[in-house]
Amino acid sequence: MQPSRLEFTGEDGITLVADAYGDPQHPPVILSHGGGQTRHSWGATAQALADRGWYAVAYDHRGHGESDWSSEGLYDLAHFALDMACLARSFEQPPVIVGASLGGLAAMLGAGEIQETMFRAIVLVDVT
Protein backbone atom coordinates (compact mmCIF):
# COMPACT_ATOMS: atom_id res chain seq x y z
CA MET A 1 0.00 0.00 0.00
CA GLN A 2 1.29 3.45 -0.89
CA PRO A 3 1.63 5.96 1.95
CA SER A 4 -0.22 9.26 2.04
CA ARG A 5 1.97 12.34 1.62
CA LEU A 6 1.41 14.91 4.36
CA GLU A 7 2.77 18.34 5.16
CA PHE A 8 3.13 19.78 8.65
CA THR A 9 4.18 23.21 9.82
CA GLY A 10 7.25 23.11 12.03
CA GLU A 11 9.01 25.75 14.10
CA ASP A 12 9.52 29.08 12.29
CA GLY A 13 6.73 28.15 9.84
CA ILE A 14 8.98 25.67 8.05
CA THR A 15 7.18 22.97 6.02
CA LEU A 16 7.92 19.38 7.02
CA VAL A 17 7.01 16.61 4.55
CA ALA A 18 5.91 13.19 5.78
CA ASP A 19 4.60 9.84 4.63
CA ALA A 20 1.69 8.37 6.61
CA TYR A 21 0.83 4.69 6.77
CA GLY A 22 -2.33 3.18 8.22
CA ASP A 23 -5.55 4.53 9.66
CA PRO A 24 -5.36 8.06 11.13
CA GLN A 25 -7.81 6.93 13.84
CA HIS A 26 -5.22 4.48 15.19
CA PRO A 27 -2.64 5.46 17.83
CA PRO A 28 0.09 7.62 16.23
CA VAL A 29 3.76 6.80 16.04
CA ILE A 30 6.27 9.29 14.60
CA LEU A 31 9.37 7.92 12.90
CA SER A 32 12.26 10.36 13.08
CA HIS A 33 15.34 9.59 10.97
CA GLY A 34 19.05 10.12 11.57
CA GLY A 35 21.16 13.01 10.30
CA GLY A 36 22.24 11.47 7.00
CA GLN A 37 18.85 9.97 6.15
CA THR A 38 15.32 10.87 5.03
CA ARG A 39 11.83 9.64 5.86
CA HIS A 40 12.23 6.91 3.26
CA SER A 41 14.59 5.00 5.56
CA TRP A 42 11.50 4.11 7.64
CA GLY A 43 9.29 2.77 4.80
CA ALA A 44 9.29 -0.92 5.72
CA THR A 45 9.09 -0.18 9.44
CA ALA A 46 6.21 2.25 8.95
CA GLN A 47 4.28 -0.30 6.91
CA ALA A 48 4.90 -3.02 9.52
CA LEU A 49 3.63 -0.71 12.27
CA ALA A 50 0.54 0.20 10.24
CA ASP A 51 -0.14 -3.51 9.67
CA ARG A 52 -0.13 -3.91 13.46
CA GLY A 53 -2.65 -1.15 14.18
CA TRP A 54 -0.57 2.03 14.38
CA TYR A 55 -0.80 5.23 12.37
CA ALA A 56 2.84 5.57 11.38
CA VAL A 57 4.16 8.94 10.20
CA ALA A 58 7.73 9.16 8.91
CA TYR A 59 8.86 12.73 8.30
CA ASP A 60 11.83 14.55 6.81
CA HIS A 61 13.69 16.82 9.22
CA ARG A 62 14.26 20.42 8.18
CA GLY A 63 16.94 20.52 5.49
CA HIS A 64 16.42 16.82 4.64
CA GLY A 65 14.47 15.13 1.86
CA GLU A 66 11.52 17.23 0.75
CA SER A 67 11.18 19.36 3.88
CA ASP A 68 12.09 23.03 3.74
CA TRP A 69 15.53 24.38 4.44
CA SER A 70 15.80 27.02 7.15
CA SER A 71 16.24 30.46 5.61
CA GLU A 72 18.14 31.47 8.78
CA GLY A 73 20.36 28.37 8.80
CA LEU A 74 18.79 27.02 12.02
CA TYR A 75 19.88 23.41 12.25
CA ASP A 76 20.74 23.07 15.93
CA LEU A 77 19.28 20.22 17.96
CA ALA A 78 16.78 22.56 19.63
CA HIS A 79 15.13 23.39 16.29
CA PHE A 80 14.87 19.71 15.35
CA ALA A 81 13.19 19.13 18.74
CA LEU A 82 10.84 22.11 18.28
CA ASP A 83 9.83 20.82 14.83
CA MET A 84 9.11 17.41 16.35
CA ALA A 85 7.01 19.08 19.06
CA CYS A 86 4.94 20.85 16.39
CA LEU A 87 4.36 17.53 14.66
CA ALA A 88 3.49 15.73 17.91
CA ARG A 89 0.95 18.39 18.89
CA SER A 90 -0.90 17.92 15.60
CA PHE A 91 -2.29 14.57 16.82
CA GLU A 92 -5.31 14.15 19.10
CA GLN A 93 -3.30 11.93 21.43
CA PRO A 94 0.39 11.93 22.33
CA PRO A 95 2.36 9.88 19.79
CA VAL A 96 5.07 7.35 20.37
CA ILE A 97 8.37 8.60 18.92
CA VAL A 98 10.85 6.21 17.32
CA GLY A 99 14.00 8.22 16.82
CA ALA A 100 17.22 7.11 15.17
CA SER A 101 20.39 9.00 16.04
CA LEU A 102 19.51 12.69 15.43
CA GLY A 103 15.82 11.84 15.68
CA GLY A 104 16.33 10.16 19.05
CA LEU A 105 18.36 13.04 20.41
CA ALA A 106 15.68 15.50 19.30
CA ALA A 107 13.02 13.37 21.01
CA MET A 108 14.94 13.31 24.30
CA LEU A 109 15.47 17.07 24.19
CA GLY A 110 11.81 17.63 23.34
CA ALA A 111 10.58 15.48 26.21
CA GLY A 112 13.08 16.82 28.71
CA GLU A 113 13.18 20.51 27.87
CA ILE A 114 10.02 21.40 25.95
CA GLN A 115 7.22 19.33 27.48
CA GLU A 116 7.55 16.08 29.39
CA THR A 117 4.09 14.77 28.45
CA MET A 118 4.33 15.53 24.74
CA PHE A 119 5.08 11.89 23.82
CA ARG A 120 3.44 8.65 24.89
CA ALA A 121 6.84 6.93 24.76
CA ILE A 122 10.24 7.30 23.13
CA VAL A 123 12.07 4.44 21.43
CA LEU A 124 15.73 5.18 20.76
CA VAL A 125 17.57 3.62 17.81
CA ASP A 126 21.34 4.00 17.47
CA VAL A 127 21.67 6.85 19.95
CA THR A 128 25.02 6.96 21.73
PDB file of N, CA and C in Angstrom, residues 40-109:
ATOM      1  N   HIS A  40      12.330   8.166   4.014  1.00  0.00           N
ATOM      2  CA  HIS A  40      12.233   6.915   3.264  1.00  0.00           C
ATOM      3  C   HIS A  40      12.968   5.758   3.940  1.00  0.00           C
ATOM      4  N   SER A  41      13.884   6.068   4.850  1.00  0.00           N
ATOM      5  CA  SER A  41      14.589   4.997   5.560  1.00  0.00           C
ATOM      6  C   SER A  41      13.641   4.216   6.473  1.00  0.00           C
ATOM      7  N   TRP A  42      12.463   4.759   6.751  1.00  0.00           N
ATOM      8  CA  TRP A  42      11.501   4.114   7.636  1.00  0.00           C
ATOM      9  C   TRP A  42      10.384   3.378   6.896  1.00  0.00           C
ATOM     10  N   GLY A  43      10.410   3.317   5.565  1.00  0.00           N
ATOM     11  CA  GLY A  43       9.289   2.766   4.802  1.00  0.00           C
ATOM     12  C   GLY A  43       8.807   1.404   5.253  1.00  0.00           C
ATOM     13  N   ALA A  44       9.697   0.441   5.336  1.00  0.00           N
ATOM     14  CA  ALA A  44       9.295  -0.924   5.722  1.00  0.00           C
ATOM     15  C   ALA A  44       8.828  -0.963   7.166  1.00  0.00           C
ATOM     16  N   THR A  45       9.489  -0.228   8.035  1.00  0.00           N
ATOM     17  CA  THR A  45       9.093  -0.178   9.443  1.00  0.00           C
ATOM     18  C   THR A  45       7.716   0.462   9.588  1.00  0.00           C
ATOM     19  N   ALA A  46       7.496   1.561   8.880  1.00  0.00           N
ATOM     20  CA  ALA A  46       6.207   2.245   8.948  1.00  0.00           C
ATOM     21  C   ALA A  46       5.076   1.332   8.483  1.00  0.00           C
ATOM     22  N   GLN A  47       5.309   0.606   7.413  1.00  0.00           N
ATOM     23  CA  GLN A  47       4.280  -0.303   6.915  1.00  0.00           C
ATOM     24  C   GLN A  47       4.011  -1.425   7.912  1.00  0.00           C
ATOM     25  N   ALA A  48       5.068  -1.959   8.519  1.00  0.00           N
ATOM     26  CA  ALA A  48       4.905  -3.020   9.522  1.00  0.00           C
ATOM     27  C   ALA A  48       4.112  -2.510  10.729  1.00  0.00           C
ATOM     28  N   LEU A  49       4.379  -1.290  11.155  1.00  0.00           N
ATOM     29  CA  LEU A  49       3.633  -0.713  12.273  1.00  0.00           C
ATOM     30  C   LEU A  49       2.166  -0.508  11.897  1.00  0.00           C
ATOM     31  N   ALA A  50       1.918  -0.001  10.696  1.00  0.00           N
ATOM     32  CA  ALA A  50       0.542   0.198  10.237  1.00  0.00           C
ATOM     33  C   ALA A  50      -0.206  -1.130  10.186  1.00  0.00           C
ATOM     34  N   ASP A  51       0.473  -2.170   9.747  1.00  0.00           N
ATOM     35  CA  ASP A  51      -0.138  -3.506   9.675  1.00  0.00           C
ATOM     36  C   ASP A  51      -0.505  -4.039  11.053  1.00  0.00           C
ATOM     37  N   ARG A  52       0.123  -3.472  12.084  1.00  0.00           N
ATOM     38  CA  ARG A  52      -0.126  -3.910  13.456  1.00  0.00           C
ATOM     39  C   ARG A  52      -0.995  -2.928  14.246  1.00  0.00           C
ATOM     40  N   GLY A  53      -1.667  -2.007  13.535  1.00  0.00           N
ATOM     41  CA  GLY A  53      -2.646  -1.151  14.184  1.00  0.00           C
ATOM     42  C   GLY A  53      -2.179   0.231  14.605  1.00  0.00           C
ATOM     43  N   TRP A  54      -1.061   0.679  14.081  1.00  0.00           N
ATOM     44  CA  TRP A  54      -0.567   2.027  14.376  1.00  0.00           C
ATOM     45  C   TRP A  54      -0.772   2.941  13.175  1.00  0.00           C
ATOM     46  N   TYR A  55      -0.837   4.230  13.430  1.00  0.00           N
ATOM     47  CA  TYR A  55      -0.803   5.232  12.375  1.00  0.00           C
ATOM     48  C   TYR A  55       0.626   5.754  12.367  1.00  0.00           C
ATOM     49  N   ALA A  56       1.411   5.284  11.419  1.00  0.00           N
ATOM     50  CA  ALA A  56       2.845   5.568  11.378  1.00  0.00           C
ATOM     51  C   ALA A  56       3.131   6.739  10.445  1.00  0.00           C
ATOM     52  N   VAL A  57       3.817   7.743  10.970  1.00  0.00           N
ATOM     53  CA  VAL A  57       4.157   8.940  10.202  1.00  0.00           C
ATOM     54  C   VAL A  57       5.668   9.118  10.226  1.00  0.00           C
ATOM     55  N   ALA A  58       6.288   8.959   9.064  1.00  0.00           N
ATOM     56  CA  ALA A  58       7.734   9.163   8.910  1.00  0.00           C
ATOM     57  C   ALA A  58       7.932  10.512   8.233  1.00  0.00           C
ATOM     58  N   TYR A  59       8.716  11.388   8.863  1.00  0.00           N
ATOM     59  CA  TYR A  59       8.864  12.729   8.296  1.00  0.00           C
ATOM     60  C   TYR A  59      10.325  13.055   8.012  1.00  0.00           C
ATOM     61  N   ASP A  60      10.510  14.016   7.109  1.00  0.00           N
ATOM     62  CA  ASP A  60      11.832  14.551   6.808  1.00  0.00           C
ATOM     63  C   ASP A  60      12.110  15.715   7.745  1.00  0.00           C
ATOM     64  N   HIS A  61      13.262  15.675   8.409  1.00  0.00           N
ATOM     65  CA  HIS A  61      13.691  16.815   9.223  1.00  0.00           C
ATOM     66  C   HIS A  61      13.914  18.030   8.327  1.00  0.00           C
ATOM     67  N   ARG A  62      13.919  19.196   8.918  1.00  0.00           N
ATOM     68  CA  ARG A  62      14.264  20.419   8.178  1.00  0.00           C
ATOM     69  C   ARG A  62      15.610  20.219   7.490  1.00  0.00           C
ATOM     70  N   GLY A  63      15.698  20.649   6.243  1.00  0.00           N
ATOM     71  CA  GLY A  63      16.938  20.518   5.490  1.00  0.00           C
ATOM     72  C   GLY A  63      17.227  19.118   4.991  1.00  0.00           C
ATOM     73  N   HIS A  64      16.257  18.207   5.099  1.00  0.00           N
ATOM     74  CA  HIS A  64      16.420  16.825   4.643  1.00  0.00           C
ATOM     75  C   HIS A  64      15.266  16.472   3.707  1.00  0.00           C
ATOM     76  N   GLY A  65      15.530  15.604   2.756  1.00  0.00           N
ATOM     77  CA  GLY A  65      14.470  15.135   1.864  1.00  0.00           C
ATOM     78  C   GLY A  65      13.708  16.272   1.235  1.00  0.00           C
ATOM     79  N   GLU A  66      12.386  16.220   1.357  1.00  0.00           N
ATOM     80  CA  GLU A  66      11.524  17.229   0.746  1.00  0.00           C
ATOM     81  C   GLU A  66      11.104  18.346   1.695  1.00  0.00           C
ATOM     82  N   SER A  67      11.534  18.284   2.947  1.00  0.00           N
ATOM     83  CA  SER A  67      11.183  19.359   3.880  1.00  0.00           C
ATOM     84  C   SER A  67      11.980  20.615   3.549  1.00  0.00           C
ATOM     85  N   ASP A  68      11.443  21.745   4.003  1.00  0.00           N
ATOM     86  CA  ASP A  68      12.090  23.030   3.739  1.00  0.00           C
ATOM     87  C   ASP A  68      13.455  23.130   4.424  1.00  0.00           C
ATOM     88  N   TRP A  69      14.277  23.957   3.822  1.00  0.00           N
ATOM     89  CA  TRP A  69      15.531  24.379   4.438  1.00  0.00           C
ATOM     90  C   TRP A  69      15.228  25.616   5.265  1.00  0.00           C
ATOM     91  N   SER A  70      15.968  25.829   6.321  1.00  0.00           N
ATOM     92  CA  SER A  70      15.802  27.020   7.148  1.00  0.00           C
ATOM     93  C   SER A  70      16.453  28.208   6.460  1.00  0.00           C
ATOM     94  N   SER A  71      15.679  29.262   6.254  1.00  0.00           N
ATOM     95  CA  SER A  71      16.240  30.459   5.614  1.00  0.00           C
ATOM     96  C   SER A  71      17.261  31.152   6.521  1.00  0.00           C
ATOM     97  N   GLU A  72      17.193  30.886   7.831  1.00  0.00           N
ATOM     98  CA  GLU A  72      18.138  31.473   8.776  1.00  0.00           C
ATOM     99  C   GLU A  72      19.281  30.520   9.131  1.00  0.00           C
ATOM    100  N   GLY A  73      19.309  29.335   8.516  1.00  0.00           N
ATOM    101  CA  GLY A  73      20.363  28.368   8.801  1.00  0.00           C
ATOM    102  C   GLY A  73      20.246  27.743  10.178  1.00  0.00           C
ATOM    103  N   LEU A  74      19.020  27.557  10.678  1.00  0.00           N
ATOM    104  CA  LEU A  74      18.792  27.024  12.023  1.00  0.00           C
ATOM    105  C   LEU A  74      18.698  25.504  11.987  1.00  0.00           C
ATOM    106  N   TYR A  75      19.812  24.870  12.268  1.00  0.00           N
ATOM    107  CA  TYR A  75      19.883  23.405  12.248  1.00  0.00           C
ATOM    108  C   TYR A  75      20.438  22.844  13.543  1.00  0.00           C
ATOM    109  N   ASP A  76      20.288  23.579  14.643  1.00  0.00           N
ATOM    110  CA  ASP A  76      20.742  23.069  15.935  1.00  0.00           C
ATOM    111  C   ASP A  76      19.714  22.060  16.457  1.00  0.00           C
ATOM    112  N   LEU A  77      20.125  21.278  17.421  1.00  0.00           N
ATOM    113  CA  LEU A  77      19.277  20.219  17.961  1.00  0.00           C
ATOM    114  C   LEU A  77      17.960  20.784  18.505  1.00  0.00           C
ATOM    115  N   ALA A  78      17.996  21.972  19.083  1.00  0.00           N
ATOM    116  CA  ALA A  78      16.776  22.564  19.631  1.00  0.00           C
ATOM    117  C   ALA A  78      15.719  22.771  18.548  1.00  0.00           C
ATOM    118  N   HIS A  79      16.118  23.179  17.362  1.00  0.00           N
ATOM    119  CA  HIS A  79      15.131  23.388  16.294  1.00  0.00           C
ATOM    120  C   HIS A  79      14.581  22.070  15.759  1.00  0.00           C
ATOM    121  N   PHE A  80      15.402  21.020  15.731  1.00  0.00           N
ATOM    122  CA  PHE A  80      14.874  19.710  15.350  1.00  0.00           C
ATOM    123  C   PHE A  80      13.846  19.252  16.387  1.00  0.00           C
ATOM    124  N   ALA A  81      14.121  19.499  17.672  1.00  0.00           N
ATOM    125  CA  ALA A  81      13.189  19.129  18.738  1.00  0.00           C
ATOM    126  C   ALA A  81      11.909  19.954  18.663  1.00  0.00           C
ATOM    127  N   LEU A  82      12.031  21.248  18.390  1.00  0.00           N
ATOM    128  CA  LEU A  82      10.843  22.105  18.278  1.00  0.00           C
ATOM    129  C   LEU A  82       9.970  21.701  17.091  1.00  0.00           C
ATOM    130  N   ASP A  83      10.599  21.326  15.978  1.00  0.00           N
ATOM    131  CA  ASP A  83       9.833  20.823  14.835  1.00  0.00           C
ATOM    132  C   ASP A  83       9.065  19.561  15.220  1.00  0.00           C
ATOM    133  N   MET A  84       9.747  18.656  15.929  1.00  0.00           N
ATOM    134  CA  MET A  84       9.113  17.408  16.353  1.00  0.00           C
ATOM    135  C   MET A  84       7.933  17.707  17.284  1.00  0.00           C
ATOM    136  N   ALA A  85       8.096  18.700  18.156  1.00  0.00           N
ATOM    137  CA  ALA A  85       7.012  19.082  19.059  1.00  0.00           C
ATOM    138  C   ALA A  85       5.799  19.588  18.268  1.00  0.00           C
ATOM    139  N   CYS A  86       6.034  20.377  17.243  1.00  0.00           N
ATOM    140  CA  CYS A  86       4.935  20.849  16.392  1.00  0.00           C
ATOM    141  C   CYS A  86       4.203  19.677  15.757  1.00  0.00           C
ATOM    142  N   LEU A  87       4.957  18.718  15.276  1.00  0.00           N
ATOM    143  CA  LEU A  87       4.362  17.533  14.659  1.00  0.00           C
ATOM    144  C   LEU A  87       3.570  16.734  15.691  1.00  0.00           C
ATOM    145  N   ALA A  88       4.154  16.521  16.864  1.00  0.00           N
ATOM    146  CA  ALA A  88       3.485  15.733  17.909  1.00  0.00           C
ATOM    147  C   ALA A  88       2.175  16.374  18.346  1.00  0.00           C
ATOM    148  N   ARG A  89       2.157  17.683  18.437  1.00  0.00           N
ATOM    149  CA  ARG A  89       0.953  18.387  18.888  1.00  0.00           C
ATOM    150  C   ARG A  89      -0.168  18.370  17.853  1.00  0.00           C
ATOM    151  N   SER A  90       0.124  17.958  16.644  1.00  0.00           N
ATOM    152  CA  SER A  90      -0.904  17.919  15.604  1.00  0.00           C
ATOM    153  C   SER A  90      -1.833  16.710  15.742  1.00  0.00           C
ATOM    154  N   PHE A  91      -1.472  15.767  16.607  1.00  0.00           N
ATOM    155  CA  PHE A  91      -2.292  14.569  16.817  1.00  0.00           C
ATOM    156  C   PHE A  91      -3.227  14.763  18.005  1.00  0.00           C
ATOM    157  N   GLU A  92      -4.347  14.046  18.004  1.00  0.00           N
ATOM    158  CA  GLU A  92      -5.310  14.152  19.100  1.00  0.00           C
ATOM    159  C   GLU A  92      -4.799  13.526  20.383  1.00  0.00           C
ATOM    160  N   GLN A  93      -3.892  12.575  20.259  1.00  0.00           N
ATOM    161  CA  GLN A  93      -3.302  11.932  21.430  1.00  0.00           C
ATOM    162  C   GLN A  93      -1.788  11.942  21.295  1.00  0.00           C
ATOM    163  N   PRO A  94      -1.072  11.911  22.415  1.00  0.00           N
ATOM    164  CA  PRO A  94       0.392  11.933  22.327  1.00  0.00           C
ATOM    165  C   PRO A  94       0.916  10.736  21.529  1.00  0.00           C
ATOM    166  N   PRO A  95       1.810  10.984  20.586  1.00  0.00           N
ATOM    167  CA  PRO A  95       2.363   9.883  19.794  1.00  0.00           C
ATOM    168  C   PRO A  95       3.539   9.217  20.491  1.00  0.00           C
ATOM    169  N   VAL A  96       3.807   8.005  20.063  1.00  0.00           N
ATOM    170  CA  VAL A  96       5.075   7.352  20.370  1.00  0.00           C
ATOM    171  C   VAL A  96       6.085   7.906  19.371  1.00  0.00           C
ATOM    172  N   ILE A  97       7.298   8.153  19.816  1.00  0.00           N
ATOM    173  CA  ILE A  97       8.369   8.597  18.920  1.00  0.00           C
ATOM    174  C   ILE A  97       9.377   7.479  18.803  1.00  0.00           C
ATOM    175  N   VAL A  98       9.724   7.109  17.579  1.00  0.00           N
ATOM    176  CA  VAL A  98      10.845   6.208  17.323  1.00  0.00           C
ATOM    177  C   VAL A  98      11.897   7.072  16.645  1.00  0.00           C
ATOM    178  N   GLY A  99      12.994   7.314  17.330  1.00  0.00           N
ATOM    179  CA  GLY A  99      14.005   8.222  16.824  1.00  0.00           C
ATOM    180  C   GLY A  99      15.342   7.542  16.649  1.00  0.00           C
ATOM    181  N   ALA A 100      15.891   7.654  15.462  1.00  0.00           N
ATOM    182  CA  ALA A 100      17.221   7.112  15.173  1.00  0.00           C
ATOM    183  C   ALA A 100      18.234   8.245  15.233  1.00  0.00           C
ATOM    184  N   SER A 101      19.286   8.064  15.984  1.00  0.00           N
ATOM    185  CA  SER A 101      20.391   9.004  16.037  1.00  0.00           C
ATOM    186  C   SER A 101      19.885  10.426  16.276  1.00  0.00           C
ATOM    187  N   LEU A 102      19.989  11.318  15.297  1.00  0.00           N
ATOM    188  CA  LEU A 102      19.511  12.695  15.430  1.00  0.00           C
ATOM    189  C   LEU A 102      18.056  12.731  15.876  1.00  0.00           C
ATOM    190  N   GLY A 103      17.233  11.876  15.317  1.00  0.00           N
ATOM    191  CA  GLY A 103      15.819  11.839  15.684  1.00  0.00           C
ATOM    192  C   GLY A 103      15.614  11.458  17.138  1.00  0.00           C
ATOM    193  N   GLY A 104      16.414  10.543  17.645  1.00  0.00           N
ATOM    194  CA  GLY A 104      16.330  10.156  19.048  1.00  0.00           C
ATOM    195  C   GLY A 104      16.796  11.254  19.980  1.00  0.00           C
ATOM    196  N   LEU A 105      17.876  11.924  19.599  1.00  0.00           N
ATOM    197  CA  LEU A 105      18.363  13.043  20.405  1.00  0.00           C
ATOM    198  C   LEU A 105      17.336  14.166  20.465  1.00  0.00           C
ATOM    199  N   ALA A 106      16.716  14.466  19.330  1.00  0.00           N
ATOM    200  CA  ALA A 106      15.680  15.501  19.295  1.00  0.00           C
ATOM    201  C   ALA A 106      14.497  15.112  20.179  1.00  0.00           C
ATOM    202  N   ALA A 107      14.128  13.842  20.176  1.00  0.00           N
ATOM    203  CA  ALA A 107      13.018  13.367  21.010  1.00  0.00           C
ATOM    204  C   ALA A 107      13.347  13.524  22.496  1.00  0.00           C
ATOM    205  N   MET A 108      14.556  13.167  22.891  1.00  0.00           N
ATOM    206  CA  MET A 108      14.937  13.311  24.301  1.00  0.00           C
ATOM    207  C   MET A 108      14.930  14.774  24.723  1.00  0.00           C
ATOM    208  N   LEU A 109      15.461  15.648  23.873  1.00  0.00           N
ATOM    209  CA  LEU A 109      15.471  17.072  24.187  1.00  0.00           C
ATOM    210  C   LEU A 109      14.046  17.596  24.267  1.00  0.00           C
TER     211      LEU A 109
END
